[in-house]
Coordinates of C-alpha atoms in Angstrom, one line a residue:
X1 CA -53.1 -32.0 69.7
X2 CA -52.6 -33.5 73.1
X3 CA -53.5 -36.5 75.2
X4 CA -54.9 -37.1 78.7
X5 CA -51.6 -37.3 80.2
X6 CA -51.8 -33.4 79.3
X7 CA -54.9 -32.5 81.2
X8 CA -54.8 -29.9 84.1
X9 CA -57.6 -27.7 86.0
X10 CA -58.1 -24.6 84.0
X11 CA -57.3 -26.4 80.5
X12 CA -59.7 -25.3 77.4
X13 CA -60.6 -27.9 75.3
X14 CA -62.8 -28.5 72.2
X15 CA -65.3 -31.3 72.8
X16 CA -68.6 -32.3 71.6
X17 CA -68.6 -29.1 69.2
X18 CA -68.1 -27.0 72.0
X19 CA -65.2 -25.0 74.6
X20 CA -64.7 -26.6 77.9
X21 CA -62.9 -25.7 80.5
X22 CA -61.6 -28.4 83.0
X23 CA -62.9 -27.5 86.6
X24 CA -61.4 -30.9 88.6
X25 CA -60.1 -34.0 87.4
X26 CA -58.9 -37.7 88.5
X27 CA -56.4 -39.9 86.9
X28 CA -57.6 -43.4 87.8
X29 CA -55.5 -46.4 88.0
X30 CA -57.8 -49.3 88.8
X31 CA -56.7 -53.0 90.0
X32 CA -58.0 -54.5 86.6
X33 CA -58.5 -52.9 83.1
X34 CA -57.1 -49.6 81.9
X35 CA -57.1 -46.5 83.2
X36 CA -58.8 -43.8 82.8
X37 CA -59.5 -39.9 83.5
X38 CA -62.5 -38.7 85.5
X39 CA -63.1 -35.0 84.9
X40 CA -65.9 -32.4 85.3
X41 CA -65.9 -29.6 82.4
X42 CA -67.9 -26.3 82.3
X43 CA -69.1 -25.3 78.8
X44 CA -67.9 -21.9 78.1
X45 CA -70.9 -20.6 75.6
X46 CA -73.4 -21.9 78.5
X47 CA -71.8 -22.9 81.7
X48 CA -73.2 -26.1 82.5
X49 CA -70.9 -28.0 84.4
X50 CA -70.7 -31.8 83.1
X51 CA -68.7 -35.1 84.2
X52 CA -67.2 -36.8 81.7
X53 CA -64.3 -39.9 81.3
X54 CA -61.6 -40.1 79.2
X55 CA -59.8 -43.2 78.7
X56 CA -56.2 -43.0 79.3
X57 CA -54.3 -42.0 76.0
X58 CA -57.0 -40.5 74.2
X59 CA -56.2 -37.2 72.0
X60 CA -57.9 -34.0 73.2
X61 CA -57.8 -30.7 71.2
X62 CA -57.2 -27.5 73.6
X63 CA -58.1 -24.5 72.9
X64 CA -55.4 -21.5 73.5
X65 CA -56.5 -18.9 75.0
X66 CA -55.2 -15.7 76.7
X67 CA -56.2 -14.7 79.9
X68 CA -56.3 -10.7 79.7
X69 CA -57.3 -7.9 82.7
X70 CA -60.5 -5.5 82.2
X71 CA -61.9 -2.8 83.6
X72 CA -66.2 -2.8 83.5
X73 CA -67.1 0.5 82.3
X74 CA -71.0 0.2 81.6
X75 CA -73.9 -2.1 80.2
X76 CA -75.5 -2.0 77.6
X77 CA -79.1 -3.6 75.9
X78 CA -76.6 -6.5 74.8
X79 CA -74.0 -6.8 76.8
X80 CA -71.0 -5.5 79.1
X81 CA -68.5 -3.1 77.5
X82 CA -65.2 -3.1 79.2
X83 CA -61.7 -2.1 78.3
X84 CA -58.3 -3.2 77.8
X85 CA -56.1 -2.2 80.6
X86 CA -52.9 -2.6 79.0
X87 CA -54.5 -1.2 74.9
X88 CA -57.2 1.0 76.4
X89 CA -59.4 -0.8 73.5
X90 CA -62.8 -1.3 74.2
X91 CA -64.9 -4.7 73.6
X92 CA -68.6 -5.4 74.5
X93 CA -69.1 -9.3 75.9
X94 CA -72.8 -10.5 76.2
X95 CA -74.3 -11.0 79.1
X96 CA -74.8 -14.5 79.8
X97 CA -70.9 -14.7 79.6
X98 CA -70.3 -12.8 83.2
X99 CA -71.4 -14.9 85.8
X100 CA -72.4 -12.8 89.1
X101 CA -72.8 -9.7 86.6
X102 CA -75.1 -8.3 89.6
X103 CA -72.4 -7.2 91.7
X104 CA -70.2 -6.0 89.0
X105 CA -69.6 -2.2 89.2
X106 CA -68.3 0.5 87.2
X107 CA -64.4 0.7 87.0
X108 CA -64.3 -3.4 88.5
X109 CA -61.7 -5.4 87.6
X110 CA -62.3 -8.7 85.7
X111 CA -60.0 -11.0 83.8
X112 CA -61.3 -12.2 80.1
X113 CA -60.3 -15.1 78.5
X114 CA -59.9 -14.5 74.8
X115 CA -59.6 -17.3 72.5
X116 CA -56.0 -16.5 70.4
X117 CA -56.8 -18.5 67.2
X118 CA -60.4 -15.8 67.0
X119 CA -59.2 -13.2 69.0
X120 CA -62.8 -13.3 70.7
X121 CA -63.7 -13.5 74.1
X122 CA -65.0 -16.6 75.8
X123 CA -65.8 -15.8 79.0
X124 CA -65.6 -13.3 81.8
X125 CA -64.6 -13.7 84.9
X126 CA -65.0 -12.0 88.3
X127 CA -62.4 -11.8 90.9
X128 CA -63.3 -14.1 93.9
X129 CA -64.8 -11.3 96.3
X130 CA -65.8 -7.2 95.9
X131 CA -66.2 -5.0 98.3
X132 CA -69.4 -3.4 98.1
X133 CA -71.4 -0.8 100.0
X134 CA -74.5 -1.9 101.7
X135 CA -77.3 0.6 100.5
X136 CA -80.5 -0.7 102.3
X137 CA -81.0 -2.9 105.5
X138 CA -83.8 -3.1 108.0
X139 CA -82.2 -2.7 111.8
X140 CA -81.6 -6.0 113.6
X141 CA -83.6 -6.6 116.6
X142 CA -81.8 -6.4 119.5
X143 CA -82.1 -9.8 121.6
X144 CA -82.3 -11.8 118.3
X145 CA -79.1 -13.6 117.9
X146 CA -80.0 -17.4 118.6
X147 CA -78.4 -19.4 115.8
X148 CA -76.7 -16.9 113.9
X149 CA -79.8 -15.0 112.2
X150 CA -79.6 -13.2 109.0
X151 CA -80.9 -10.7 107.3
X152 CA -81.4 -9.4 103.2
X153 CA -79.3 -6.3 102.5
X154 CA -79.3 -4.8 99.2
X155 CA -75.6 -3.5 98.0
X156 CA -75.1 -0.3 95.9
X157 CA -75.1 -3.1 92.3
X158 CA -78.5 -3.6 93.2
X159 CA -77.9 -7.4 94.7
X160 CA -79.7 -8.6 97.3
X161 CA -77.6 -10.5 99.7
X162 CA -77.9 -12.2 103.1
X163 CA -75.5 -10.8 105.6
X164 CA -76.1 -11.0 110.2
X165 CA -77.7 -8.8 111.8
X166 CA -75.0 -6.2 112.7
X167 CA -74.7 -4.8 109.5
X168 CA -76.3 -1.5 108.9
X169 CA -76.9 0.5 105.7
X170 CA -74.2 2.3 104.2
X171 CA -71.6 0.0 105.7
X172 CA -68.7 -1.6 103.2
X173 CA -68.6 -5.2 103.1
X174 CA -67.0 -8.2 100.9
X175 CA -69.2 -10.2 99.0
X176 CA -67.9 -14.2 97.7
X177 CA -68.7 -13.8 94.0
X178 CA -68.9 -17.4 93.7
X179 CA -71.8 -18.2 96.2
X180 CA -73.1 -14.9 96.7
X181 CA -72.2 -14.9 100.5
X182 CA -71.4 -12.2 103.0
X183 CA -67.7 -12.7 104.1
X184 CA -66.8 -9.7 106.3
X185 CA -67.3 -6.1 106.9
X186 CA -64.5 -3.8 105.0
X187 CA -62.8 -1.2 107.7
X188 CA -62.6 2.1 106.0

């Protein structure tokens, strides 16, 4: 057990009958009454992100859990199998668990948290950008380039992402995993 005084980004906790993991929080000191913690935590088992307050003092219950490196191998009707890098064991997760699972690709590393008390994992999550290979774009037309157009590309995962006009197909670029944004082309 633990109190507020204990909180920090990227704590699990069990709360409402369920795993959260703390994205931000505030510890707030106000000119009258107590004080108190303003926090936002993302459920683990569906990834809705709430805000919630915690009065100062109050016992929390975290969760340990083990953060662990993958490699995706395939998917399958259920789920994601992927292996241990360090056991070579293999573990399916389920598919709402990998968030941007579009532009995962074979032999991609992830990092898996896995909850030590159930040795289960609790979510999966992919590093911040991937480089991928651009497989279809139409050709930008030349003279349009008055405020920065864009256009859809679809990468070799099967994504569809917005990139400029200046990319053409079969060209490498890195993708932000969390927004789904084009970031830069990849020199070979």
């Amino acid at each position: 057990m633990a109190n507020t005084a204990d909180i920090k980004n990227g704590l699990v906790i069990k709360y409402n009958n369920d795993l959260f993991s703390i994205i931000e929080f505030l510890h707030v000191k106000p000119g009258k009454g107590p004080a108190f913690v303003r926090t936002k935590l993302k459920s683990l088992t569906s990834g809705k992100v709430i805000d919630n307050t915690f009065n100062s003092g109050v016992t929390i219950y975290p969760v340990r859990v083990e953060r662990r490196a993958f490699q995706y191998l395939y998917a399958e009707e259920f789920g994601f199998t992927f292996m241990d890098n360090e056991t070579f064991e293999q573990i399916t997760v389920n598919k709402e668990m990998v968030e941007a699972s579009d532009l995962m690709k074979e032999g991609q590393e992830v990092e898996i948290l896995i909850n030590t008390e159930t040795d289960l994992p609790i979510s999966c999550e992919m590093p911040m950008f991937v480089e991928l290979v651009v497989t279809y774009t139409e050709h930008g037309i030349k003279g349009d380039t008055a405020n920065a157009p864009k256009k859809p590309a679809t990468v070799e995962t099967g994504a569809t992402i917005t990139v400029p006009l200046f990319i053409q197909t079969d060209e490498k670029i890195k993708v932000d995993t969390r927004t789904y944004e084009y970031v830069e082309r990849v020199k070979n």
